[in-house]
PDB file of C-alpha atoms in Angstrom:
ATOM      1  CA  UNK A   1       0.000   0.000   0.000  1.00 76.00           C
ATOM      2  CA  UNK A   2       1.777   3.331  -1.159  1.00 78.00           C
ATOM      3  CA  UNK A   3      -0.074   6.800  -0.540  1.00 79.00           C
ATOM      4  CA  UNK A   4       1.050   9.858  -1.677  1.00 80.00           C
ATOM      5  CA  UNK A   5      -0.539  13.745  -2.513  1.00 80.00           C
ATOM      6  CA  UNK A   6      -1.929  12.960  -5.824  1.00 79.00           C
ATOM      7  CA  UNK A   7      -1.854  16.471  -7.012  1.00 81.00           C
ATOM      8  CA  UNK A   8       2.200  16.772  -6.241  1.00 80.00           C
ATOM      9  CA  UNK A   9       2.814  13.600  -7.396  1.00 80.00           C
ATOM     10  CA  UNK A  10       1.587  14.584 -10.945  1.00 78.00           C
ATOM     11  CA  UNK A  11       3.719  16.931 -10.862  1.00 78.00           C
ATOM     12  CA  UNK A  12       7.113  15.513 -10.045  1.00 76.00           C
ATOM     13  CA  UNK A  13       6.728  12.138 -11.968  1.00 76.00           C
ATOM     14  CA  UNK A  14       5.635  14.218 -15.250  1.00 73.00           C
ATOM     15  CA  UNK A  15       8.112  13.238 -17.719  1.00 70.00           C
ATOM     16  CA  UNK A  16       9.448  10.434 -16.134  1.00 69.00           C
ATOM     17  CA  UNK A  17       9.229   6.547 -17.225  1.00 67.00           C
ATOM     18  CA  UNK A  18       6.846   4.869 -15.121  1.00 69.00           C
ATOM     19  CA  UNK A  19       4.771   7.401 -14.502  1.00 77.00           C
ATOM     20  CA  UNK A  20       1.136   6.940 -12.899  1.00 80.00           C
ATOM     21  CA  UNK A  21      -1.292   8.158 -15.575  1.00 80.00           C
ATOM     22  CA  UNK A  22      -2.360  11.896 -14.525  1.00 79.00           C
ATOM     23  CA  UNK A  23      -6.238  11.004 -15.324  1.00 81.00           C
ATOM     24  CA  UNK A  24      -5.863   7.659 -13.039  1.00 81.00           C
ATOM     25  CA  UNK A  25      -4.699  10.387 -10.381  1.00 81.00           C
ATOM     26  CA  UNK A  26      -7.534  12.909 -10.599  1.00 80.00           C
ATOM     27  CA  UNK A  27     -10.061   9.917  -9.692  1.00 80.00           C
ATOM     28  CA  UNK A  28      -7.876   9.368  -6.403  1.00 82.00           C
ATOM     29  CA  UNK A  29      -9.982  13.188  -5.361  1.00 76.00           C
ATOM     30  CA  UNK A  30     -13.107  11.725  -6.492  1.00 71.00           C
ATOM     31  CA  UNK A  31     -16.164  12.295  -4.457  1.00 68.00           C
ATOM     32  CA  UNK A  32     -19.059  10.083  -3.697  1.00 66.00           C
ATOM     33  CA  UNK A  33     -17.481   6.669  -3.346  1.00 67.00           C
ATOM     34  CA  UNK A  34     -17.988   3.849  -1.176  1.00 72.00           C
ATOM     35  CA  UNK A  35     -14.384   3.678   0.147  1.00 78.00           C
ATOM     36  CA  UNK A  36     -11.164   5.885  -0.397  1.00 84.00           C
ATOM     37  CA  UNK A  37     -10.340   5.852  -3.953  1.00 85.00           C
ATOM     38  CA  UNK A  38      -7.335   4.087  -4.877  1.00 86.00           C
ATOM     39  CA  UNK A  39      -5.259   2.932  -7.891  1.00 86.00           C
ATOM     40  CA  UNK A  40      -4.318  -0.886  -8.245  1.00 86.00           C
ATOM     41  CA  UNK A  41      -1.658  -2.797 -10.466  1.00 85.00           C
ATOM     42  CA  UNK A  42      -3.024  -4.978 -12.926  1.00 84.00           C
ATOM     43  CA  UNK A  43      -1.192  -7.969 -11.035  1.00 83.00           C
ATOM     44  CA  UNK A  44      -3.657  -7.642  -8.376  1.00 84.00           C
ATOM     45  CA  UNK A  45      -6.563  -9.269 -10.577  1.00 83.00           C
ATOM     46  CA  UNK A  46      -8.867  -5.981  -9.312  1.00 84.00           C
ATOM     47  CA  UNK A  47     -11.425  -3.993 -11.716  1.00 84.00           C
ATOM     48  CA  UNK A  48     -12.200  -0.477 -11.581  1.00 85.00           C
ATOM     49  CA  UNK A  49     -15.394  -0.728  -8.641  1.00 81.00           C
ATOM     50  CA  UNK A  50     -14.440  -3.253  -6.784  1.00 81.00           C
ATOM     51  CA  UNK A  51     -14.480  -2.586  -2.887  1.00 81.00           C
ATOM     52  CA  UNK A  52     -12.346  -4.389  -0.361  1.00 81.00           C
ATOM     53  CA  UNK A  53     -11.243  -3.540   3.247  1.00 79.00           C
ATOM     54  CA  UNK A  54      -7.586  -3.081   3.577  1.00 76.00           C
ATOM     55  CA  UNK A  55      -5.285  -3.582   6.829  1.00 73.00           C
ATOM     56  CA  UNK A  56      -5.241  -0.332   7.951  1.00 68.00           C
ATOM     57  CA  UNK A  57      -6.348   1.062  11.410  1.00 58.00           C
ATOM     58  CA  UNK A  58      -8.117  -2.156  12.166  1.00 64.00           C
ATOM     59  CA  UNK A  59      -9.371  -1.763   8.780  1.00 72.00           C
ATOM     60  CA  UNK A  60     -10.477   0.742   5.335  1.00 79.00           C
ATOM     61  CA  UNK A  61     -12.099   0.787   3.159  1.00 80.00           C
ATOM     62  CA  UNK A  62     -10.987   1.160  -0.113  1.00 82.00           C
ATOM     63  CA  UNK A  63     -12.883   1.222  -3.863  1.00 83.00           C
ATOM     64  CA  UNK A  64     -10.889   0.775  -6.912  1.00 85.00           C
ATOM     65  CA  UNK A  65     -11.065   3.602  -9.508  1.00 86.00           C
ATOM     66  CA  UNK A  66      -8.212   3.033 -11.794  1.00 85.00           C
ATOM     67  CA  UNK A  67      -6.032  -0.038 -13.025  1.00 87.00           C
ATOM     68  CA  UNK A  68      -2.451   0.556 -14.156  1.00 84.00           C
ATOM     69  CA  UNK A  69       0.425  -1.591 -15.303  1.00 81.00           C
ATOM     70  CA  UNK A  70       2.662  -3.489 -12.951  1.00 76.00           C
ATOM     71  CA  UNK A  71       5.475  -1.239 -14.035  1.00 72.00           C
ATOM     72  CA  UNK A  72       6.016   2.184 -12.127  1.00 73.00           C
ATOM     73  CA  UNK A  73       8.667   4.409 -10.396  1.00 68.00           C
ATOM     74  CA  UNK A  74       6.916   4.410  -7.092  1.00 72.00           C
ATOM     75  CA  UNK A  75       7.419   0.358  -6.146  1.00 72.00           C
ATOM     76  CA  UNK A  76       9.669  -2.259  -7.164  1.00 68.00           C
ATOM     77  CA  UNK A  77       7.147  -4.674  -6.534  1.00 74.00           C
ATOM     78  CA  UNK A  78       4.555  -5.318  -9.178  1.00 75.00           C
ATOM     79  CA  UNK A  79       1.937  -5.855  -6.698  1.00 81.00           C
ATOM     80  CA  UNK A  80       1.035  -2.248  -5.174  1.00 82.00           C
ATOM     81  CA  UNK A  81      -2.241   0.141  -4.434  1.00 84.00           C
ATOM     82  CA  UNK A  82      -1.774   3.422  -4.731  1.00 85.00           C
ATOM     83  CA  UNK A  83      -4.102   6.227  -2.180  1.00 84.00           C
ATOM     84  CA  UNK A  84      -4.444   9.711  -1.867  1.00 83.00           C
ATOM     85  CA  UNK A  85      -2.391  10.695   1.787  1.00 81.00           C
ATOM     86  CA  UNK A  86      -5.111  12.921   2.901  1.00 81.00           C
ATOM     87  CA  UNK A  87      -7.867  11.050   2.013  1.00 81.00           C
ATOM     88  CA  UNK A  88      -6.305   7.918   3.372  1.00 80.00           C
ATOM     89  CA  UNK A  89      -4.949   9.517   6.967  1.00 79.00           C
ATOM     90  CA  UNK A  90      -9.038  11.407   6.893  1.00 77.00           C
ATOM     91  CA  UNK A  91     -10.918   7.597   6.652  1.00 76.00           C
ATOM     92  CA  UNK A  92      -8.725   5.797   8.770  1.00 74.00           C
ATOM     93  CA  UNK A  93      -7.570   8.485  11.733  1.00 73.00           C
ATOM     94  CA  UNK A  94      -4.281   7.311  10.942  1.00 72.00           C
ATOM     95  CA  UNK A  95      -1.110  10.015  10.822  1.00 66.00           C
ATOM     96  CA  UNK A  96       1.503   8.775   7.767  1.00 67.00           C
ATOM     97  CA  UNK A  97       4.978   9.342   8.129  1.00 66.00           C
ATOM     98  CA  UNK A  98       6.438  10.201   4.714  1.00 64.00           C
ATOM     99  CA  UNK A  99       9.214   8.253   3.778  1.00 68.00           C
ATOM    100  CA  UNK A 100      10.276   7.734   0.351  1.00 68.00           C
ATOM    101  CA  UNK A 101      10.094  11.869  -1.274  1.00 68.00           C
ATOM    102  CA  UNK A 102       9.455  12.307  -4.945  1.00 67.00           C
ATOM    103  CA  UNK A 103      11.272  15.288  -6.554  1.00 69.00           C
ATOM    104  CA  UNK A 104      11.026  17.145 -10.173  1.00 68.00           C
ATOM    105  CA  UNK A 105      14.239  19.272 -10.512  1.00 69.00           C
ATOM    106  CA  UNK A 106      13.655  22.309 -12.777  1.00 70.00           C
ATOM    107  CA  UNK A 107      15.326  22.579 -16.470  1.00 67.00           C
ATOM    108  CA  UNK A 108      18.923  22.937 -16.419  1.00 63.00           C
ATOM    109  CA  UNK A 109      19.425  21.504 -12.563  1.00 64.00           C
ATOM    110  CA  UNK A 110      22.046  19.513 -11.471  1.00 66.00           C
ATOM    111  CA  UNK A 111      21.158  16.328  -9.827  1.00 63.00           C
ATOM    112  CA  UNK A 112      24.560  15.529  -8.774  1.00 63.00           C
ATOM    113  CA  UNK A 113      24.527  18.667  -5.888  1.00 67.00           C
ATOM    114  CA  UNK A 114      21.194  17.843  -5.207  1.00 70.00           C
ATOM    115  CA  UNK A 115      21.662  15.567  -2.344  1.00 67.00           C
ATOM    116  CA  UNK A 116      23.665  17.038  -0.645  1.00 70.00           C
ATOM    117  CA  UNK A 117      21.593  20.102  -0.523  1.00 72.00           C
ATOM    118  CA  UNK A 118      18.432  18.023   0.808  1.00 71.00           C
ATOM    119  CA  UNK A 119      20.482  17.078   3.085  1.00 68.00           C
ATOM    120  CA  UNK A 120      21.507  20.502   4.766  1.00 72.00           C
ATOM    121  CA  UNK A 121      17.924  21.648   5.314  1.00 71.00           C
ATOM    122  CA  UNK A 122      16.956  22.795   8.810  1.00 70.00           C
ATOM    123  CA  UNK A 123      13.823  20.379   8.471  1.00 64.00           C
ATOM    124  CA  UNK A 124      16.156  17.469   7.978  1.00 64.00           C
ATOM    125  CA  UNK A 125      18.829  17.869  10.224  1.00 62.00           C
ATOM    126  CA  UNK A 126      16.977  15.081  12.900  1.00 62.00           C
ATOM    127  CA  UNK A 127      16.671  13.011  10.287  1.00 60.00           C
ATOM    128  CA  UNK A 128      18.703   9.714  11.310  1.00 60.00           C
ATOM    129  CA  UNK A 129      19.718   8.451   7.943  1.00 64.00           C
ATOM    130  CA  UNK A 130      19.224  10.079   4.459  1.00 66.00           C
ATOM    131  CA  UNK A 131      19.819   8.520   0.947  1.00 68.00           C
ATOM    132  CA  UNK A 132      19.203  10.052  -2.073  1.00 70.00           C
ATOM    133  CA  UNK A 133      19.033   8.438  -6.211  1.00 70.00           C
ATOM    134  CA  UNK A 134      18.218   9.830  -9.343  1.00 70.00           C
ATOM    135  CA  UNK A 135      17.213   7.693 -12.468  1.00 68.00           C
ATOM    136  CA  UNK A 136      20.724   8.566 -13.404  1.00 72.00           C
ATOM    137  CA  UNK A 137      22.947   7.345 -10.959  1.00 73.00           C
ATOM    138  CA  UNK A 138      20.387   3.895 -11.129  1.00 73.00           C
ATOM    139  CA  UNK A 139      21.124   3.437 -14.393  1.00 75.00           C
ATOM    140  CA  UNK A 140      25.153   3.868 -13.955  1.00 78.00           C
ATOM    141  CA  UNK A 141      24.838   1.334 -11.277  1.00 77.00           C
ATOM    142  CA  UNK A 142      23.012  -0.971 -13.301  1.00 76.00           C
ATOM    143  CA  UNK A 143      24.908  -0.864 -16.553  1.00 79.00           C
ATOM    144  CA  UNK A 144      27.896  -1.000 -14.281  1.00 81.00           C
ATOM    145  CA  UNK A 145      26.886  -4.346 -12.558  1.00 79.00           C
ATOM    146  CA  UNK A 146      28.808  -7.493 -13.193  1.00 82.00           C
ATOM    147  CA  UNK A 147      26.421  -8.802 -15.034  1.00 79.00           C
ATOM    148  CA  UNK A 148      25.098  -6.229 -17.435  1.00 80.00           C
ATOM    149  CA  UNK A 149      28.883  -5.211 -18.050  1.00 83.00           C
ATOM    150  CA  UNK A 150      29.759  -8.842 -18.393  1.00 85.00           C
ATOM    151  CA  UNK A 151      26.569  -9.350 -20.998  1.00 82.00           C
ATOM    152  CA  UNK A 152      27.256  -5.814 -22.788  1.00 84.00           C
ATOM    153  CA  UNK A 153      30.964  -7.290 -23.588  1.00 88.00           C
ATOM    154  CA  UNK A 154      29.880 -10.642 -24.860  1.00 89.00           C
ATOM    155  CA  UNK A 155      27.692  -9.224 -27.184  1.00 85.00           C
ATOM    156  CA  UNK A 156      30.868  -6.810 -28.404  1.00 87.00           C
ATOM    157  CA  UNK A 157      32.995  -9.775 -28.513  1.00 91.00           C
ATOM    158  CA  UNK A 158      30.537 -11.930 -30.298  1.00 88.00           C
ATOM    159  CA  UNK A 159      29.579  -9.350 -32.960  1.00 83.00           C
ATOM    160  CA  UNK A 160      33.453  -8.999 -33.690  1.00 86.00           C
ATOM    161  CA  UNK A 161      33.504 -12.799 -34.035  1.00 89.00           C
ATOM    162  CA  UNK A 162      30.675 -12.493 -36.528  1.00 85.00           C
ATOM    163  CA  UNK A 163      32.260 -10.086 -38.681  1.00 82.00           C
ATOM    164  CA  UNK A 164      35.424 -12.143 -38.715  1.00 85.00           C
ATOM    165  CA  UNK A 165      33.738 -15.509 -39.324  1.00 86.00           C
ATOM    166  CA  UNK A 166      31.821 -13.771 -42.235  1.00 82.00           C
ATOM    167  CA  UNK A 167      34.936 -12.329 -43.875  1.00 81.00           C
ATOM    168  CA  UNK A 168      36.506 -15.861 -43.393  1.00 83.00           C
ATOM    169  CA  UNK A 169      33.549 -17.508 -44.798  1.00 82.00           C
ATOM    170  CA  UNK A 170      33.324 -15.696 -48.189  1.00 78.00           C
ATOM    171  CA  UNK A 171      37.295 -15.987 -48.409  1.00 78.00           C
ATOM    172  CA  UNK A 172      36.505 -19.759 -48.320  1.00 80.00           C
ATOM    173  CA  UNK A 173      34.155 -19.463 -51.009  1.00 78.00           C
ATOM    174  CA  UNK A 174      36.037 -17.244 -53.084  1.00 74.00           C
ATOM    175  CA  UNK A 175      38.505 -20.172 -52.741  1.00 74.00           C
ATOM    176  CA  UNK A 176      36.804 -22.921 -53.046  1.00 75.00           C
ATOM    177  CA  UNK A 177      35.635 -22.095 -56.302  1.00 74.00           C
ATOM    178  CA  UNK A 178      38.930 -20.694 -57.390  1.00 71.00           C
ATOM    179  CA  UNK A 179      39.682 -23.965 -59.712  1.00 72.00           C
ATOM    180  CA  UNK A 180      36.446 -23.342 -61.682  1.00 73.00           C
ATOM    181  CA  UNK A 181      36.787 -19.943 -61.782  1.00 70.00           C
ATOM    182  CA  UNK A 182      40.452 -20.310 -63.333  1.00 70.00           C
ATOM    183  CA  UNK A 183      39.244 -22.659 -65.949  1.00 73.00           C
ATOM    184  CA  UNK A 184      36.242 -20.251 -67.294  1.00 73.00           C
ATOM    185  CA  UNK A 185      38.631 -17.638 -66.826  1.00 68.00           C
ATOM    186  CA  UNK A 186      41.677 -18.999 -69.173  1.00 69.00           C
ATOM    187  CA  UNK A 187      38.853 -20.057 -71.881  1.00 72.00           C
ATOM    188  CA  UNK A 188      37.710 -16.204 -71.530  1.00 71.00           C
ATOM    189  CA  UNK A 189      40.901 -15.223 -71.793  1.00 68.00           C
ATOM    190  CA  UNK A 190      42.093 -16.657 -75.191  1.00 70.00           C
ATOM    191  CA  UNK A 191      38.230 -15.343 -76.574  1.00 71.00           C
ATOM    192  CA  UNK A 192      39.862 -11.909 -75.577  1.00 73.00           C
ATOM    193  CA  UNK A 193      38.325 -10.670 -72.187  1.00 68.00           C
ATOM    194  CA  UNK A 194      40.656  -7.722 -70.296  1.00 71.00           C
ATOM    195  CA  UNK A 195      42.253  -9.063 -66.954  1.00 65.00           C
ATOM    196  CA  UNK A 196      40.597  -6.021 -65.220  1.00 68.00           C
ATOM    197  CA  UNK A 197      37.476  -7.337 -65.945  1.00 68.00           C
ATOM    198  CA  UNK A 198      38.421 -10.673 -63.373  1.00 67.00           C
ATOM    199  CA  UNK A 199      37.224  -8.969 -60.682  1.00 69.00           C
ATOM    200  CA  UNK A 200      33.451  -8.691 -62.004  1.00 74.00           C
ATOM    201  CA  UNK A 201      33.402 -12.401 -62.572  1.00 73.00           C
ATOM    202  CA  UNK A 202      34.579 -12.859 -58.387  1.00 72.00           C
ATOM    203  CA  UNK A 203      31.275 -10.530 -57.818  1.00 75.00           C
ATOM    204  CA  UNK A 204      28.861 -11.974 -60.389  1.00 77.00           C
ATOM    205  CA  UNK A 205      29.701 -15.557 -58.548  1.00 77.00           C
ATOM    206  CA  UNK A 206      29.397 -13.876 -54.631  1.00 77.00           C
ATOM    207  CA  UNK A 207      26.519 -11.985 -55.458  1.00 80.00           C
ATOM    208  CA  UNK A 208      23.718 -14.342 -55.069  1.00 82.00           C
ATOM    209  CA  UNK A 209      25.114 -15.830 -52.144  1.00 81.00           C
ATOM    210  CA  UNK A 210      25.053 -12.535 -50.049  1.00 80.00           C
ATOM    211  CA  UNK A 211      21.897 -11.206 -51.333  1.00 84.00           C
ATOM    212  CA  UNK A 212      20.812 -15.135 -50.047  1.00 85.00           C
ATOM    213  CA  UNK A 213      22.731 -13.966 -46.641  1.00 82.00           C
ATOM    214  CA  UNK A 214      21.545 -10.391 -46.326  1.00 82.00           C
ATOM    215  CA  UNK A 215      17.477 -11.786 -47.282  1.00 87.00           C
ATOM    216  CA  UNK A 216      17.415 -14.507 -44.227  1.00 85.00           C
ATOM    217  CA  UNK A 217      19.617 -12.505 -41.580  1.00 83.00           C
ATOM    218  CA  UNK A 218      18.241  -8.952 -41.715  1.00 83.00           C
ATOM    219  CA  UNK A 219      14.793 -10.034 -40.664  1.00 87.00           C
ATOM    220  CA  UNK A 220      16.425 -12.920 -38.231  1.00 87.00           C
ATOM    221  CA  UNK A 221      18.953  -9.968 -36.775  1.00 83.00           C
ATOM    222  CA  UNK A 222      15.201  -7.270 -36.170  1.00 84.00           C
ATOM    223  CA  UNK A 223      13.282 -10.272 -34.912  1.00 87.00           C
ATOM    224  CA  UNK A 224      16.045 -11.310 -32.517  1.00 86.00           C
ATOM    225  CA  UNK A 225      15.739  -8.934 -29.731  1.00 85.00           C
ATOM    226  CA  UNK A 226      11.552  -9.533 -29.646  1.00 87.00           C
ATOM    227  CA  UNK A 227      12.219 -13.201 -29.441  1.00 88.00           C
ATOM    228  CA  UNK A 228      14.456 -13.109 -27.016  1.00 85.00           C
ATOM    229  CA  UNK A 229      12.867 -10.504 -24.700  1.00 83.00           C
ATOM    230  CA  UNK A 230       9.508 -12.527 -24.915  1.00 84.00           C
ATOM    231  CA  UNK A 231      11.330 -15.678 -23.768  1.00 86.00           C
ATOM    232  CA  UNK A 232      14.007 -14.375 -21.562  1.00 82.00           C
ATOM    233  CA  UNK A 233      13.715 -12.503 -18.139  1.00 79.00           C
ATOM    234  CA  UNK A 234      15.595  -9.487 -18.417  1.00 78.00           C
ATOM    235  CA  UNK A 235      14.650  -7.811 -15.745  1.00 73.00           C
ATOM    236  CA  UNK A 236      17.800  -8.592 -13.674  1.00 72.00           C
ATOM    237  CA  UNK A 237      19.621  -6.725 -15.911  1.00 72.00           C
ATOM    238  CA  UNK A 238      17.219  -4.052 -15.660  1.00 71.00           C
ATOM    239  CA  UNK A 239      16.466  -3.638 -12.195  1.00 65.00           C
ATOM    240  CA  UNK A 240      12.863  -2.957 -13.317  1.00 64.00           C
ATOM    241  CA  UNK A 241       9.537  -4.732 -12.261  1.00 63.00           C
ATOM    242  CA  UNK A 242       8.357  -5.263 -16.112  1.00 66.00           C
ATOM    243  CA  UNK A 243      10.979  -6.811 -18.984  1.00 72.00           C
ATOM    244  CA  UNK A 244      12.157  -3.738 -21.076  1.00 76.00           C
ATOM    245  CA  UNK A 245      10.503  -2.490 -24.290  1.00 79.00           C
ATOM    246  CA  UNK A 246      12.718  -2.926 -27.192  1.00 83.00           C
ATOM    247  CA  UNK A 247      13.316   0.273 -28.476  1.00 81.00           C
ATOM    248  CA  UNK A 248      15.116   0.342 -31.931  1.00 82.00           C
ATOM    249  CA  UNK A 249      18.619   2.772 -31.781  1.00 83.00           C
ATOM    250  CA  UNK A 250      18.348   3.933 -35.173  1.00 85.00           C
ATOM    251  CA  UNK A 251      22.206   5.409 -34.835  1.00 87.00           C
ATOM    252  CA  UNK A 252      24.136   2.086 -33.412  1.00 82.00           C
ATOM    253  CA  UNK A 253      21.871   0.314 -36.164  1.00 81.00           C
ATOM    254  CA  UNK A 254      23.582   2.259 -38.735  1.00 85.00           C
ATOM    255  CA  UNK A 255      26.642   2.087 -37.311  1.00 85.00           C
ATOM    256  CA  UNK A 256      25.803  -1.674 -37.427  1.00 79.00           C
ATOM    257  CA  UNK A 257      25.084  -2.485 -40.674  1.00 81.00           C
ATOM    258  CA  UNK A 258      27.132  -0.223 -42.229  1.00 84.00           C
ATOM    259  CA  UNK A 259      30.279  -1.970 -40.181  1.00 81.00           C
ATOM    260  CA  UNK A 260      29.194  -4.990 -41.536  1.00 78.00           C
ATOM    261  CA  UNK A 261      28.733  -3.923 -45.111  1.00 81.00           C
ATOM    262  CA  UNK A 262      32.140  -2.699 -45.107  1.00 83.00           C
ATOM    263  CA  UNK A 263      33.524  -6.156 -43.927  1.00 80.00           C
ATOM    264  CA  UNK A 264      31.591  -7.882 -46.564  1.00 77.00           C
ATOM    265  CA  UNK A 265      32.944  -5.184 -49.379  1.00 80.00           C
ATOM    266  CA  UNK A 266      36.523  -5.343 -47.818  1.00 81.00           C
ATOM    267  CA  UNK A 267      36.153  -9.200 -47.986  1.00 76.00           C
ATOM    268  CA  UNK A 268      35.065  -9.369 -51.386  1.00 74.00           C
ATOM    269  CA  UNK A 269      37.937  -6.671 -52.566  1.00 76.00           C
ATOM    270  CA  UNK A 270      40.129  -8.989 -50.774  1.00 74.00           C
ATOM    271  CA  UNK A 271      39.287 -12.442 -52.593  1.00 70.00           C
ATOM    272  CA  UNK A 272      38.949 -10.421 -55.881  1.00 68.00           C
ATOM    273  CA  UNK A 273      43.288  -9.124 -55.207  1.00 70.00           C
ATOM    274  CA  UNK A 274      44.005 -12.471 -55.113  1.00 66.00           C
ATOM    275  CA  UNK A 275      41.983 -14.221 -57.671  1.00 60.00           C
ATOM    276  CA  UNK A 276      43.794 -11.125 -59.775  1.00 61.00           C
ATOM    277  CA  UNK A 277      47.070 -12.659 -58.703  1.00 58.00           C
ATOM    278  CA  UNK A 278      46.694 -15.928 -60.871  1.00 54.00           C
ATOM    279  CA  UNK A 279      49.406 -15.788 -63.776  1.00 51.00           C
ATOM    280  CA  UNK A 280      48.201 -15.269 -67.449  1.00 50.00           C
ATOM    281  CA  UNK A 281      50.078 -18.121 -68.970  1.00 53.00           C
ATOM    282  CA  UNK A 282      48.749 -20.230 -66.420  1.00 54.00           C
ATOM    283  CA  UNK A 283      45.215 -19.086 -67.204  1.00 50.00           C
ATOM    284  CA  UNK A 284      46.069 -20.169 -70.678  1.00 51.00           C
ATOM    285  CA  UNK A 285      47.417 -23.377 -70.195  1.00 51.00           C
ATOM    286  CA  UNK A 286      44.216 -24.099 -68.148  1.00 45.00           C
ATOM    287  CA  UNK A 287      42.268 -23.090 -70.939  1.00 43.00           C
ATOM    288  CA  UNK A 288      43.673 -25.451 -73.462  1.00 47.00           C
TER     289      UNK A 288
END
C-alpha cells in the first residue's frame, strides 16, 4: 500500500518513465465513493469498482477507480495500491509518516549537488539516515553491474567474431571455387576478355550468395531482440519490475550495418586481389 498527494505527485513524476497516468490520479480526489479511492496494479486481478477492506487502522475501506500496469517508479514490486495521503490519513484516523520523497528538478538543474543540498535543510537535520538516487545514478549502477557489463561485452565480442567468421567464410568461397573460376577464366581469356574485368566475374559468382545472406539474416537480426525478450527474463539486468521495451537505436543500427557492409565489401575486394594474382600463362594453359 503506497499513498502519496496525488496532485504533487503529478507533478514531479511528469516526464518520467513509469509514470502513474495523470487522469488515473484525478479519480484518487473523487467524491461520492464507497471507500477511499485508490489505484491498483493490474497484477492484483482488481477492476475499476471493486471494494475491499484493507489492513489499515483495524481496517479501510478502499474502492478501486483506476487499473495501471505493474510497471512504475513508485514500487519495485509489481503488486502495489496506490491512495491519496489525505484522504487515506481522513478515513482511517491514521497520521503517515512520509518516507520515500518524490522530486522534479527544474530545467537545467544539477542532480549531482542535489543531495547534498536536501540534506543541509533545517527540516532534515533530525533526520537519522538520508539517501538520495536519481534515475541517473540507477542506471550507472546498473549498466555497471557485473552482469550487465559482463553481458554488454559478450555481445561486443561476439559481434566482432561475426564479422570475422563472415569475412573468413566468403574468403573460403572465393577459394573454393577458385579452380572453376580459373578454368572459365583462361577459356575467356584466349576469346579476348581484359584481366581487369576478373574482378566482375569474383562478384557476379558472390553476389547471389550474399543477397541469399543479407534476405534470411536482416529479418532474423530485427526479430532477434523480440524473441528473445519474450522468452528471456531481463529484468535482472534491468532492475525494473516489467521486462524492457525494445526500443530500436536507429544510430548504433547504422553504425551496425554499415560496419558490416564494409567487412563484406573489404572481404570481397580482398578475394577479388588475389583471384587477380593468378598468372596469365597459367590461365592459358588451363584453358587449353
Amino acid at each position: 500500500m503506497t499513498s502519496a498527494d496525488s496532485r504533487q505527485l503529478g507533478r514531479a513524476q511528469a516526464g518520467y518513465p513509469g509514470a502513474v497516468d495523470p487522469a488515473s490520479l484525478a479519480r484518487l480526489d473523487a467524491t461520492g465513493q464507497e471507500g477511499v479511492p485508490v489505484i491498483a496494479s493490474a497484477s492484483l486481478g482488481l477492476s475499476v469498482g471493486d471494494t475491499v477492506d484493507a489492513d489499515i487502522a483495524g481496517g479501510t475501506r478502499i474502492t478501486v477507480t483506476a487499473v495501471a500496469p505493474d510497471a512504475t517508479g513508485l514500487t519495485a514490486d509489481d503488486r502495489w495500491i496506490l491512495a491519496d495521503s489525505k484522504r487515506l490519513e481522513h478515513a482511517s484516523g491514521t497520521v503517515l509518516e512520509p518516507q520515500p520523497v518524490l522530486l522534479h528538478l527544474d530545467d537545467g538543474a544539477a542532480a549531482a549537488g542535489i543531495g547534498a543540498h536536501i540534506a543541509s535543510l533545517p527540516q532534515l537535520r533530525d533526520v537519522g539516515s538520508l539517501g538520495v538516487a536519481n534515475p541517473g545514478e540507477r542506471a550507472a549502477a546498473l549498466r555497471a553491474a557485473p552482469t550487465t557489463a559482463g553481458l554488454a561485452a559478450a555481445l561486443v565480442v561476439l559481434v566482432a567474431v561475426s564479422a570475422v567468421l563472415s569475412a573468413l567464410a566468403i574468403l573460403l568461397v572465393a577459394a573454393g571455387n577458385a579452380p572453376a573460376r580459373n578454368r572459365l577464366l583462361g577459356l575467356l581469356r584466349t576469346l579476348g576478355f581484359p584481366a581487369r574485368d576478373d574482378s566482375r566475374l569474383l562478384v557476379w559468382e558472390l553476389g547471389p550468395l550474399l543477397a541469399a545472406a543479407a534476405l534470411g539474416g536482416i529479418p532474423l537480426g530485427v526479430a532477434l531482440p523480440y524473441l528473445l525478450n519474450a522468452t528471456v527474463d531481463l529484468r535482472p539486468f534491468t532492475g525494473g519490475p516489467a521486462s524492457p521495451v525494445v526500443v530500436p537505436d536507429p544510430v548504433l543500427l547504422t553504425l551496425l550495418f554499415g560496419g558490416l557492409l564494409v567487412v563484406v565489401l573489404c572481404s570481397v575486394v580482398a578475394a577479388a586481389v588475389l583471384a587477380r594474382r593468378q598468372h596469365p600463362s597459367t590461365l592459358l594453359r588451363i584453358g587449353d
